[in-house]
Coordinates of C-alpha atoms and ligand atoms in Angstrom, one line a residue:
Chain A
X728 CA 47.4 -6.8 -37.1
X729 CA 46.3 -5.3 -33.3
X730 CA 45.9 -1.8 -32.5
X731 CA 49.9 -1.5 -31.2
X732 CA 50.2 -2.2 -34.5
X733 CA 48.0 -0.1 -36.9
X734 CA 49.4 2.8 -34.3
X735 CA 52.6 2.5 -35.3
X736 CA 51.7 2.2 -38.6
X737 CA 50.1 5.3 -38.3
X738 CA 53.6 7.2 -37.1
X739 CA 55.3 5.7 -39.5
X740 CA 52.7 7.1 -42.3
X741 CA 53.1 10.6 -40.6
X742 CA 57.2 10.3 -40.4
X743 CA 56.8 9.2 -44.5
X744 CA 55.0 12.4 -45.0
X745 CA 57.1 14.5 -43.1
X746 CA 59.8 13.5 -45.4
X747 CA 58.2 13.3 -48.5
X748 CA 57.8 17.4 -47.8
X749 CA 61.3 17.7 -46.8
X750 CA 62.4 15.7 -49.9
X751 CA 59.4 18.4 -52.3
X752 CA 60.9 21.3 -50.8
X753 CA 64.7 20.1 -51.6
X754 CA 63.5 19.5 -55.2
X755 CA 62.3 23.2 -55.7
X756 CA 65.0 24.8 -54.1
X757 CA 67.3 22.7 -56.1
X758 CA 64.9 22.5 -59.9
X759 CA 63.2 25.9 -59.3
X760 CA 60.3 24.5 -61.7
X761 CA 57.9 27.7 -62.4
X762 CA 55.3 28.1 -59.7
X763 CA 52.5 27.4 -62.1
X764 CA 53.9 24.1 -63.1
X765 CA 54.8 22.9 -59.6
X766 CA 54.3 24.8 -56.7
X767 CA 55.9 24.7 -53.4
X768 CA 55.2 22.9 -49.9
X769 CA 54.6 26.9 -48.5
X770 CA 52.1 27.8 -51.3
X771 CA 50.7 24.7 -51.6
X772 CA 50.1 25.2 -47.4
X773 CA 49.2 29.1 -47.9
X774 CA 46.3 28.4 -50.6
X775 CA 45.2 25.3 -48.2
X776 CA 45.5 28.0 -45.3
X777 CA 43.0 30.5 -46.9
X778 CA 40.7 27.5 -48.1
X779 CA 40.2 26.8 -44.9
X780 CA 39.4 29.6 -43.0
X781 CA 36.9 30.7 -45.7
X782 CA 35.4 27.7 -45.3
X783 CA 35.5 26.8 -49.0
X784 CA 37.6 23.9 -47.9
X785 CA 35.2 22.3 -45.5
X786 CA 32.4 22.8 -47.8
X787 CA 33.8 21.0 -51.0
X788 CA 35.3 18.5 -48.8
X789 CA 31.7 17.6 -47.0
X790 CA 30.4 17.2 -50.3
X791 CA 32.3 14.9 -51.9
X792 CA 33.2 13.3 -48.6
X793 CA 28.9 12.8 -48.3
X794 CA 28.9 11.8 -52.1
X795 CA 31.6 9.1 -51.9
X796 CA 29.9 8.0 -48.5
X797 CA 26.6 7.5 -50.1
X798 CA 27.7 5.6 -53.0
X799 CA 30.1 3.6 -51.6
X800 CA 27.8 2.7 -48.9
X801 CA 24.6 2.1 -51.4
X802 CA 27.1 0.0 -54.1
X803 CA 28.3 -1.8 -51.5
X804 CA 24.9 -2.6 -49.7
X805 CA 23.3 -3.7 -53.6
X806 CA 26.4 -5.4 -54.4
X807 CA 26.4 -7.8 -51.1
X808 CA 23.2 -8.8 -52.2
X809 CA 24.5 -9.4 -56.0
X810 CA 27.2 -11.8 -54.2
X811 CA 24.9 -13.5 -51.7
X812 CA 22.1 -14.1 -54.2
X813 CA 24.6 -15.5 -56.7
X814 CA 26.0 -17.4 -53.9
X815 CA 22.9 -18.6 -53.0
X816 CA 20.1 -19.5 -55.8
X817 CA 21.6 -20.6 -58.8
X818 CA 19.1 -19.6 -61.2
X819 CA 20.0 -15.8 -60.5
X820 CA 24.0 -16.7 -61.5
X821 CA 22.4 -18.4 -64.7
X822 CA 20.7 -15.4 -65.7
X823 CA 23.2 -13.0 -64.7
X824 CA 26.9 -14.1 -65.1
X825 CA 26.9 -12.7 -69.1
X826 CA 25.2 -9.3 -68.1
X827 CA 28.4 -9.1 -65.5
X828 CA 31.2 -10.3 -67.5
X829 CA 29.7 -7.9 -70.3
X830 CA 29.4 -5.2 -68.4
X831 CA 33.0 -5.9 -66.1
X832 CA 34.6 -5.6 -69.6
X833 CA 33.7 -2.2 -69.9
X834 CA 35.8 0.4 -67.6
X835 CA 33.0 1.5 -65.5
X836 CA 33.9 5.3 -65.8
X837 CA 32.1 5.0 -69.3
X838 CA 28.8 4.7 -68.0
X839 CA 29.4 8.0 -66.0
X840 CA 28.0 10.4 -68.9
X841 CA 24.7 8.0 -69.8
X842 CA 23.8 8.2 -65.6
X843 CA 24.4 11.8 -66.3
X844 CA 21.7 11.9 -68.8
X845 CA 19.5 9.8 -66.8
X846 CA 19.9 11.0 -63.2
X847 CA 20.7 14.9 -63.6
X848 CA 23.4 17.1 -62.6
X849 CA 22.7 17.0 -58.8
X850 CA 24.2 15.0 -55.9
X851 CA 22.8 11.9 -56.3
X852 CA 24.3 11.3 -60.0
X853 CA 27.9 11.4 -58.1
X854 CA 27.0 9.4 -55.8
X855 CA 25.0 6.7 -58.2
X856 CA 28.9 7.0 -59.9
X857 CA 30.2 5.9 -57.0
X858 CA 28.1 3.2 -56.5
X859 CA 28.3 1.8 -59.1
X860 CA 32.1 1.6 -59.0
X861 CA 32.1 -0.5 -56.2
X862 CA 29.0 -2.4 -57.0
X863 CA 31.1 -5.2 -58.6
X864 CA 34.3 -5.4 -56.9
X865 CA 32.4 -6.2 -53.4
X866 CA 29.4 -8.3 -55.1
X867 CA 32.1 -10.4 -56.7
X868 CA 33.8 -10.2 -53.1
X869 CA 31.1 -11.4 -51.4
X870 CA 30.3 -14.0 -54.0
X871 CA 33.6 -15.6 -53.5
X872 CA 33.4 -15.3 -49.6
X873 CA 29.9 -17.2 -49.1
X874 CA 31.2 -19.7 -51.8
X875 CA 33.7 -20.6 -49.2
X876 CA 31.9 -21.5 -46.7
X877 CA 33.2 -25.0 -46.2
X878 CA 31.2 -28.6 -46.6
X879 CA 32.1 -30.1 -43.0
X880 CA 30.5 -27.1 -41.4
X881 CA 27.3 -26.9 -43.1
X882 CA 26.9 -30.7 -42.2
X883 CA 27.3 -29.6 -38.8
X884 CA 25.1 -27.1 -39.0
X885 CA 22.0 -29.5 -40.7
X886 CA 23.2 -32.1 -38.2
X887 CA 22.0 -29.1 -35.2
X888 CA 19.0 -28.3 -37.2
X889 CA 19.6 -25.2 -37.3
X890 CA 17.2 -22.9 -39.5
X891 CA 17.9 -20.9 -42.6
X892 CA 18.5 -18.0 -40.7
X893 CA 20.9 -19.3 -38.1
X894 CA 22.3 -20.9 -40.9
X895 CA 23.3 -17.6 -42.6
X896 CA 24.1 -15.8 -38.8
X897 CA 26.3 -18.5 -37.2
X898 CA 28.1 -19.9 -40.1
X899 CA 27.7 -17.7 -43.8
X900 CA 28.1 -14.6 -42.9
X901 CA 31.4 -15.0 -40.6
X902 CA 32.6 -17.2 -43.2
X903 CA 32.2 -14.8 -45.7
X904 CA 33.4 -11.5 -43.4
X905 CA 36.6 -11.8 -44.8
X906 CA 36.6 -11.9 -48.2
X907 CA 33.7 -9.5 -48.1
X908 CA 36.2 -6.7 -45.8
X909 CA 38.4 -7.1 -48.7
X910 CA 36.0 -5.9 -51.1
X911 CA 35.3 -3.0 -49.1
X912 CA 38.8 -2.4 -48.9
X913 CA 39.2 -2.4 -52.8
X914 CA 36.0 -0.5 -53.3
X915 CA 37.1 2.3 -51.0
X916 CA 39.2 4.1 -53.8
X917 CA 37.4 3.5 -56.7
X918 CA 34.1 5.1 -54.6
X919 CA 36.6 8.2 -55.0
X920 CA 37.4 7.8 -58.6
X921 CA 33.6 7.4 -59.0
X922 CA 32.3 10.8 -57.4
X923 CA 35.1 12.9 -58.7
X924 CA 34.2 11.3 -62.4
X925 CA 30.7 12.4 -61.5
X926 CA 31.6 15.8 -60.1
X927 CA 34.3 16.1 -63.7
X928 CA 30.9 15.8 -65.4
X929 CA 29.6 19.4 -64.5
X930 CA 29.0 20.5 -61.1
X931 CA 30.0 23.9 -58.8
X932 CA 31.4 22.2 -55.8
X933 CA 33.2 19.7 -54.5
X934 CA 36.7 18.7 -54.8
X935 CA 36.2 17.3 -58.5
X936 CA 35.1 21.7 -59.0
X937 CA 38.3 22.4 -57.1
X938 CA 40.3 21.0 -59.0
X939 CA 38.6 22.1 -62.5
X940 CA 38.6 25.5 -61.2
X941 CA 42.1 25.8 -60.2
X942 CA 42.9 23.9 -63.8
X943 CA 40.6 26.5 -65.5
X944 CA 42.8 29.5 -63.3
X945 CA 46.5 27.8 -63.5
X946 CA 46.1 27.8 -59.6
X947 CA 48.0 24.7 -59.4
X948 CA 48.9 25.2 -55.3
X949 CA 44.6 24.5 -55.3
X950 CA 45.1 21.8 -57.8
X951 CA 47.5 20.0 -55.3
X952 CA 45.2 21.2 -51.9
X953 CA 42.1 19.4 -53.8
X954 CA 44.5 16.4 -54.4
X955 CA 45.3 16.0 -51.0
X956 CA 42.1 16.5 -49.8
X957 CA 41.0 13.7 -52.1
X958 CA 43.7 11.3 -50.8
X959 CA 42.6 12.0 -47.1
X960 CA 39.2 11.1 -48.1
X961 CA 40.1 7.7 -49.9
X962 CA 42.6 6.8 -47.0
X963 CA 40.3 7.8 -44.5
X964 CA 37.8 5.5 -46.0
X965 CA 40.2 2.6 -46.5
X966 CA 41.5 3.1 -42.4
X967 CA 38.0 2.8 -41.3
X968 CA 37.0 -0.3 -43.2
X969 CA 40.5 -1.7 -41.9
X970 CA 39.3 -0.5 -38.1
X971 CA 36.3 -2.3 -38.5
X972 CA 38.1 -5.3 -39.9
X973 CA 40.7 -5.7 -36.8
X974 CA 37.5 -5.1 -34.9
X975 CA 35.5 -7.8 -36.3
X976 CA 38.2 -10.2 -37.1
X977 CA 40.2 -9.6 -34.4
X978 CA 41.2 -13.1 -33.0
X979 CA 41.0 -14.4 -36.8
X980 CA 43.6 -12.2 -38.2
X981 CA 45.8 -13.7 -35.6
X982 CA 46.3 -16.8 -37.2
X983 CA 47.7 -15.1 -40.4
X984 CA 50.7 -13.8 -38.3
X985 CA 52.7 -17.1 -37.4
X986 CA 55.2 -16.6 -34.8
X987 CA 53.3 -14.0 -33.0
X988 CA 52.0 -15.1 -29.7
X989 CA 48.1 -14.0 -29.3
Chain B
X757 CA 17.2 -47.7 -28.5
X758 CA 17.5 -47.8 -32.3
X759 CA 16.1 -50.5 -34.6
X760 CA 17.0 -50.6 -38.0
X761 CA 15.5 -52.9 -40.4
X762 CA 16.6 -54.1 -44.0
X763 CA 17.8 -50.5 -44.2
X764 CA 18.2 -49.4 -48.0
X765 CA 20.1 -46.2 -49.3
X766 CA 20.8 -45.1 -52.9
X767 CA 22.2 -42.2 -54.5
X768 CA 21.6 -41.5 -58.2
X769 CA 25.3 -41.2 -60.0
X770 CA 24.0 -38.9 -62.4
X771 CA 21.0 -41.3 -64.2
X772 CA 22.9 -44.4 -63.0
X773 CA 21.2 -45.7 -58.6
X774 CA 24.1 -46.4 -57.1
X775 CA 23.5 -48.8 -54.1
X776 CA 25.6 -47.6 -50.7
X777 CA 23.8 -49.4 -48.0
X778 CA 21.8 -52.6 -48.8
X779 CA 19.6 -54.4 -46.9
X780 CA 21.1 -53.3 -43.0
X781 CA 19.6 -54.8 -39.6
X782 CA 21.2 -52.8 -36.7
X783 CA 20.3 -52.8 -32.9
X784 CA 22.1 -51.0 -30.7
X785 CA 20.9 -51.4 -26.7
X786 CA 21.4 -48.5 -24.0
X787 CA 24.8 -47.8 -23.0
X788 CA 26.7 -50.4 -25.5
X789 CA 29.2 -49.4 -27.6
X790 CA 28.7 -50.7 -31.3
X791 CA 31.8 -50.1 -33.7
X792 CA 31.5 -50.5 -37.5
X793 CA 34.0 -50.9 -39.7
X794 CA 35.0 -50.9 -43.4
X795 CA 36.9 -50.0 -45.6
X796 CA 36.5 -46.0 -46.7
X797 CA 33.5 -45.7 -49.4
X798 CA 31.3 -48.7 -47.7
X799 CA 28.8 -46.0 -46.3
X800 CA 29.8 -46.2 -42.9
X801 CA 29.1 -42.7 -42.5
X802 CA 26.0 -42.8 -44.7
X803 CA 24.5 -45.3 -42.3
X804 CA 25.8 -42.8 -39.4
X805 CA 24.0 -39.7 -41.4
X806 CA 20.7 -42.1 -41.7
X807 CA 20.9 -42.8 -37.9
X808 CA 21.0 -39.2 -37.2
X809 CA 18.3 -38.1 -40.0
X810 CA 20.2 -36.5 -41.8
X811 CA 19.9 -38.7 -44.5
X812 CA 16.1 -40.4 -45.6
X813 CA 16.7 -44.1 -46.2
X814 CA 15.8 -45.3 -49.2
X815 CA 13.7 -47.9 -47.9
X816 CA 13.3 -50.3 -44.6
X817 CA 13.0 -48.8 -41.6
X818 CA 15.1 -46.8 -38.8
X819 CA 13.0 -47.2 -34.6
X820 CA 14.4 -44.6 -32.3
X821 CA 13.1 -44.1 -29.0
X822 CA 10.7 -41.2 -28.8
X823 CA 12.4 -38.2 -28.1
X824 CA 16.2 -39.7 -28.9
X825 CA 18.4 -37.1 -28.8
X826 CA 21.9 -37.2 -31.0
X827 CA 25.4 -35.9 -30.9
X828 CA 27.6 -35.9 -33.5
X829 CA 31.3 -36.2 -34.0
X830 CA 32.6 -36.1 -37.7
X831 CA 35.1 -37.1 -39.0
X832 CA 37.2 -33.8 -39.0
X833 CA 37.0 -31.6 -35.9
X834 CA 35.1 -28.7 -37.7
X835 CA 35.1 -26.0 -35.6
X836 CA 34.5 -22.9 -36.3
X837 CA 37.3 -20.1 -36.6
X838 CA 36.1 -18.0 -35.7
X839 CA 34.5 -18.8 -32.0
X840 CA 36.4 -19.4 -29.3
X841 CA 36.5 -23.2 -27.6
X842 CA 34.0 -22.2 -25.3
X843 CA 32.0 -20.9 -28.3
X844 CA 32.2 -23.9 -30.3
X845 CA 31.1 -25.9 -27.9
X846 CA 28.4 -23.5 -26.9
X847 CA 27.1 -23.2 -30.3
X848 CA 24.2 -26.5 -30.3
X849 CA 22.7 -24.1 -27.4
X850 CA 22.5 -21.1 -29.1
X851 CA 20.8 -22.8 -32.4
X852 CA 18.8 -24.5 -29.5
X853 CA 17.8 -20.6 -27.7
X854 CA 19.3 -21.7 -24.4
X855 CA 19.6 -18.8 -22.6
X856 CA 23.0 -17.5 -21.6
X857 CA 23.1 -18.3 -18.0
X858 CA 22.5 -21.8 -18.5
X859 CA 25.0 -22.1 -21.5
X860 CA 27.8 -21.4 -19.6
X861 CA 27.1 -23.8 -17.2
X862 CA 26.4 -26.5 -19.7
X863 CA 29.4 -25.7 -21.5
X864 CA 31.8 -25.7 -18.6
X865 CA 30.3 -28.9 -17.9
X866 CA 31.2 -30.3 -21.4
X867 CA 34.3 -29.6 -21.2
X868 CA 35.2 -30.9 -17.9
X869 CA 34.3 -34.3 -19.9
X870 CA 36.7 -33.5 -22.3
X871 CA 39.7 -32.2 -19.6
X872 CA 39.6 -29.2 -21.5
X873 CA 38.2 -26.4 -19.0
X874 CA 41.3 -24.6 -18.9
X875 CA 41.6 -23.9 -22.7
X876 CA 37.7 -22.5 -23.2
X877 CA 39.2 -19.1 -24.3
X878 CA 41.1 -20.4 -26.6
X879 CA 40.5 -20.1 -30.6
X880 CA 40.8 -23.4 -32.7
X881 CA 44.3 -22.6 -34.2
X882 CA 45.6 -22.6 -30.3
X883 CA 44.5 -26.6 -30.5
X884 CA 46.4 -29.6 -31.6
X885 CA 45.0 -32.1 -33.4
X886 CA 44.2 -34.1 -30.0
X887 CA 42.5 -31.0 -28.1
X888 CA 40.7 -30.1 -31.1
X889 CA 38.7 -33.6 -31.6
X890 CA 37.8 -33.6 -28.2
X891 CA 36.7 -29.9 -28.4
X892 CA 34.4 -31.5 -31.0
X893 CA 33.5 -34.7 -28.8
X894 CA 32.5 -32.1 -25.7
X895 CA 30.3 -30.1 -28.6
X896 CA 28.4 -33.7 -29.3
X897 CA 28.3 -33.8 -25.7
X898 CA 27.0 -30.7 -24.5
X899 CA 23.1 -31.3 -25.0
X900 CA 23.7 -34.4 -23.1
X901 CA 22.5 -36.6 -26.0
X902 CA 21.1 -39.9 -25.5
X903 CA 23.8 -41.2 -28.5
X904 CA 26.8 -40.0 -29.3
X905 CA 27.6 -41.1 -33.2
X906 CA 31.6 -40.9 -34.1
X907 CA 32.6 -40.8 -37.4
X908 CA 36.5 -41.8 -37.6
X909 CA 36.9 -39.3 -34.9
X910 CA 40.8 -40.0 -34.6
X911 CA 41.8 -41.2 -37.9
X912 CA 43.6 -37.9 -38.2
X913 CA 45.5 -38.4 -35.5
X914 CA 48.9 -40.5 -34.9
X915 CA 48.9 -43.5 -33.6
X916 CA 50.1 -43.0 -30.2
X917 CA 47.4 -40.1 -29.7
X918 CA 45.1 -42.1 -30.8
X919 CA 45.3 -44.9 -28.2
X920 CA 45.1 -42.0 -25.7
X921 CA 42.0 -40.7 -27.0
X922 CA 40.7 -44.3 -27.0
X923 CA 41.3 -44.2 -23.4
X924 CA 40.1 -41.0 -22.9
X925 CA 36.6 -41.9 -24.4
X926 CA 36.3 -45.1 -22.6
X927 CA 36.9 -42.6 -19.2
X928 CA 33.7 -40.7 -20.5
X929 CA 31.9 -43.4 -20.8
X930 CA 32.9 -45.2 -17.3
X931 CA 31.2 -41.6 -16.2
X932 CA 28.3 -41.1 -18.4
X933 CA 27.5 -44.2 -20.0
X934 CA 26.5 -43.1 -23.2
X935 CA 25.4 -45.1 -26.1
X936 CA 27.6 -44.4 -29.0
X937 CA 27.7 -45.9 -32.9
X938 CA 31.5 -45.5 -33.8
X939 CA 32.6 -45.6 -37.2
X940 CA 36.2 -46.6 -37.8
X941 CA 39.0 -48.1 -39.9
X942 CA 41.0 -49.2 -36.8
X943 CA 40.9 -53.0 -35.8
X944 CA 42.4 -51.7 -32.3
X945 CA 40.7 -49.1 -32.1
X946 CA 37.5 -50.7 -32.1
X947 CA 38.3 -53.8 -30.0
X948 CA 39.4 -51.5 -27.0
X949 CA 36.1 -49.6 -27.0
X950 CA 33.3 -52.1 -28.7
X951 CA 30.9 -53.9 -27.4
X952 CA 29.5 -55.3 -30.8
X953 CA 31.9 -54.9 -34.3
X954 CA 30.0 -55.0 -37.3
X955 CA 32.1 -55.5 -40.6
X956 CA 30.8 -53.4 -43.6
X957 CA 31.3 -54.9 -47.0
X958 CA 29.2 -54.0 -50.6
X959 CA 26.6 -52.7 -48.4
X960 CA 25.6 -55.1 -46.0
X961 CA 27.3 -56.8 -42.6
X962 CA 29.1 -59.4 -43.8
X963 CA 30.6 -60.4 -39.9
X964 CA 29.9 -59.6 -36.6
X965 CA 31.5 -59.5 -33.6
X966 CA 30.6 -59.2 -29.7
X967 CA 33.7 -58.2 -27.4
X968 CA 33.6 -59.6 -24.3
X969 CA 36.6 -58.0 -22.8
X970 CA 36.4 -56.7 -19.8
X971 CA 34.6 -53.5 -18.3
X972 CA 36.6 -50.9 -17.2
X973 CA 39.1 -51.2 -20.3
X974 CA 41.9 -49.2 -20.5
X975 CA 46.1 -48.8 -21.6
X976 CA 46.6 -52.1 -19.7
X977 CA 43.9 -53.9 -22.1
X978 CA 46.1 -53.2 -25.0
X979 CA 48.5 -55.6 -23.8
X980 CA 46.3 -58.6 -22.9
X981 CA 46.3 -61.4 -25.0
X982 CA 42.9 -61.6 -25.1
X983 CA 43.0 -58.1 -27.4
X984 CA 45.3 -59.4 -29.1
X985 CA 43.3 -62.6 -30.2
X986 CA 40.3 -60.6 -31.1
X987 CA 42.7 -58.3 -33.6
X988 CA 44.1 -61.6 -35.2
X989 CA 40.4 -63.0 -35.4
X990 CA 39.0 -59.9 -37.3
X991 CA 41.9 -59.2 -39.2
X992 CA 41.3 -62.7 -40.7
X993 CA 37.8 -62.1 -41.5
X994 CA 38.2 -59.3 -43.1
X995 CA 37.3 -59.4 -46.8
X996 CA 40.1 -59.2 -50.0
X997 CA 41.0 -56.2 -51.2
X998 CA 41.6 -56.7 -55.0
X999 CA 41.9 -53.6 -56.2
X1000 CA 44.9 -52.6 -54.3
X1001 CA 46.9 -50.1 -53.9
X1002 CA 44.4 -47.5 -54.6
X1003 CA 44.4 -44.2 -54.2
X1004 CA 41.8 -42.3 -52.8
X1005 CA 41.1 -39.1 -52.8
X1006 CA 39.8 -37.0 -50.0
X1007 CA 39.6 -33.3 -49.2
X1008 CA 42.8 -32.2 -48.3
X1009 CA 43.7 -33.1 -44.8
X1010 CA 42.7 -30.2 -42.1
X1011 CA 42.7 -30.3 -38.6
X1012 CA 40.2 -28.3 -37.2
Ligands
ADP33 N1 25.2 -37.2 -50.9 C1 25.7 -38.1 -51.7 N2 25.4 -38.2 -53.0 C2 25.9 -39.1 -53.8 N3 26.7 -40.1 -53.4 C3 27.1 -40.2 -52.1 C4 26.6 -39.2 -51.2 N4 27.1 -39.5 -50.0 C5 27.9 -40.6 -50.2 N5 27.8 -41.0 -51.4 C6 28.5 -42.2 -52.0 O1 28.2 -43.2 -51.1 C7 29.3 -44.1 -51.0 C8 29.6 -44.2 -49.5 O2 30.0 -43.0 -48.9 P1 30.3 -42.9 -47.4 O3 29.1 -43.3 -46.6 O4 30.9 -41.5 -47.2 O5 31.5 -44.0 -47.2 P2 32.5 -44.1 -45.9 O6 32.1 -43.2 -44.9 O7 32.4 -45.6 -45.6 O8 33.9 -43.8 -46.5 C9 30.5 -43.4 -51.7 O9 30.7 -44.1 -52.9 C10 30.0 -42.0 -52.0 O10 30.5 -41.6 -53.2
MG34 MG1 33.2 -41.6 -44.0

């Protein structure tokens, strides 16, 4: 993976999209479902049109696009701690591993209502959703990263004195970029699910509202603009992390492509 | 340089000591080249990570030279992935807090050692097996230690890039001189390079040996019947192995 690469991914993506109109448009003309069931490309456009230049759009977008940020950044932060910690002192895995496999075996969704009760209607409640959605997926991430770190180079490491903290700098944490990148990556999604859940819960705006107030109106054109918009968010989330992963791992990832000359 | 006396290890196995090195006298004089060998699980490389300090002996006593400095080559060549040659190397300076400038320097001059200037950009999955252990042997290097301990540096690699690397370390240390403890399973190997062969058995030297071939060695030594004696002679010291074939099982084979 290289930049030539995730570009032409990227016109590829845009060509798929193209078609997958074409292909929507082909269906109606051909099905004629009822409008209210499922609308066309041109309506579904039209409502996004007027959305947009009220405003309205940009506003629910910014805040669940600030709620799913917030979350997925806080989750994310508490749960590479989780996985370093567990990693690290063995005491914390001893008293936590049944408190995580108890709570993993619950779909986390279900705790949405009881943070409603404790946390309030406001922002942060959709944003504590989201975070803790992702909490697990990138503690466990990171867990399984730093557990990788590999015997021969912690030798070498001691055998350099090298402190704790160079320790961690220079060996743990690039060991453990990896795994922990493809945390993020899972986590990016399910910080959506996580403040739309929380928005579902009772709110007036955001794209979760959108889409309860176009169910509540049978506007189904603004059902399908609040989808999109909530697809854009999750993909734009899940691009960056993969930006910041050809960034950071760069010459790495080059050794997973065999036959490509770096 | 280094003294050891009656040098003691144990490890616990669970409740049970269990006696790796027992009872070990060791000098090793600037600038020689002392080899020990043994078969694998004799605490050759327990003695090497007591030399070092890595390890605390269990009893006796280890003499360095004030001020000793070490560089270590194990066993694999355990580079990083994610640096660059140049970066691998360069990495005992930067735990050190040499400042930039000078690393360069000091790392170019490492790997001029090594022959391997021209690959510094490269990333360790560019290496063979070959460029990689000397990668590792111009990391030991690059604090221009006072002893340079090996730790079966080659025994990954074939046989005919082994007796090249032989020859390539005896090169390095026409030029530098360094003291090294070498720790290997090769009779050949460690008659072309030794100065002293000490033969590890149940914990102690059972045999020793001083080499008296001549200074600069090199392919053409090989060949001499002189080597060729000293093989025979230590291959018929070496102890009985009763239990074999055994199998023994190692983490799984990795080159860098
Ligand atoms: N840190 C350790 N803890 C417990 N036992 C060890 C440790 N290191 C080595 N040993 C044991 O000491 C013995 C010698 O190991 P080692 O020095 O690695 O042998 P060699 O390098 O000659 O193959 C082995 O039986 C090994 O199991
Ligand atoms: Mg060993």
């Amino acid at each position: 993976m290289n930049w030539s690469d995730s570009w032409r991914g990227l016109v590829k993506l845009g060509l798929y999209a193209v078609s997958l109109i074409v292909f929507w448009q082909l269906v109606i003309w051909v099905v004629r479902p009822a409008p209210w069931l499922f609308p066309s490309p041109t309506a579904v456009f039209s409502r996004l049109g007027d959305l947009a230049s009220s405003g309205q759009l940009w506003r629910h977008v910014g805040i669940t696009l600030s709620e799913v940020l917030s979350g997925f950044c806080g989750g994310s932060a508490l749960g590479f701690l989780l996985g370093y910690s567990l990693s690290r002192f063995a005491w914390v895995e001893r008293l936590l591993s049944p408190l995580l496999v108890a709570s993993n075996s619950v779909p986390v969704v279900a705790f949405a209502p009881l943070l409603l009760l404790w946390f309030g209607s406001g922002f942060q409640t959709k944003a504590i959703v989201a975070a803790v959605m992702v909490f697990l997926p990138v503690g466990l991430n990171t867990l399984q990263g730093f557990r990788a770190v590999r015997d021969v180079h912690r030798r070498l490491m001691f055998s350099l004195h090298a402190n704790r903290r160079q320790i961690f700098l220079l060996l743990e944490l690039p060991s453990a970029l990896p795994s922990i990148l493809t945390g993020l990556k899972i986590a990016a999604p399910l910080a959506v699910v996580g403040a739309v859940v929380g928005e579902f819960l009772g709110t007036w705006e955001g794209l979760g509202f959108l889409i309860l107030d176009a169910n509540a109106r049978l506007d189904t054109p603004q059902l399908f603009v609040a989808l999109f918009c909530l697809s854009w968010v999750g993909m734009g989330l899940y691009f960056a992390i993969q930006f910041l992963e050809i960034k950071v791992l760069g010459p790495q990832m080059r050794t997973k492509l065999p036959g490509k000359p770096p | 340089m280094i003294h050891v006396e009656a040098l003691r290890k144990t490890f616990m196995r669970g409740t049970v000591p269990h006696v790796v090195l027992d009872g070990i006298d060791l000098h090793v004089e600037a600038e020689q080249i002392v080899t020990v060998i043994g078969r694998s699980g004799s605490g050759k490389s327990t003695l090497l990570d007591c030399l070092m300090g890595l390890e605390q002996p269990t009893s006796g006593s280890i003499e360095r030279k004030q001020g000793l400095k070490f560089g270590y080559v194990f066993q694999r060549p355990a580079l990083l992935p994610w640096r660059t040659v140049a970066g691998n190397v360069g990495l005992p300076l930067v735990v050190a807090k040499i400042p930039k400038q000078r690393r360069r320097e000091m790392v170019q001059d490492a790997l001029n050692k090594v022959g391997l200037n021209y690959a510094a950009g490269l990333y360790p999955f560019q290496l063979s097996g070959g460029m990689a252990q000397r990668v590792a042997i111009a990391r030991a290097l690059v604090q221009d230690p006072d002893v340079l301990l090996l730790d079966e540096p080659f025994s990954a690699l074939d046989p005919l890039l082994r007796e090249n690397m032989n020859v390539n370390l005896l090169k390095l240390w026409q030029i530098t001189r360094k003291t090294m403890v070498l720790v290997t399973h090769s009779i050949d190997e460690a008659v072309i390079l030794s100065d002293r062969i000490l033969l590890l058995e149940k914990g102690r030297f059972i045999q020793q040996f001083d080499i008296d071939l001549a200074r600069p060695r090199g392919f053409d030594t090989f060949k001499t019947p002189q080597f060729a004696e000293w093989v025979r002679l230590i291959h018929a010291h070496l102890p009985e192995q009763p239990n074999l074939p055994r199998v023994v099982l190692e983490e799984p084979h990795e080159l860098v």
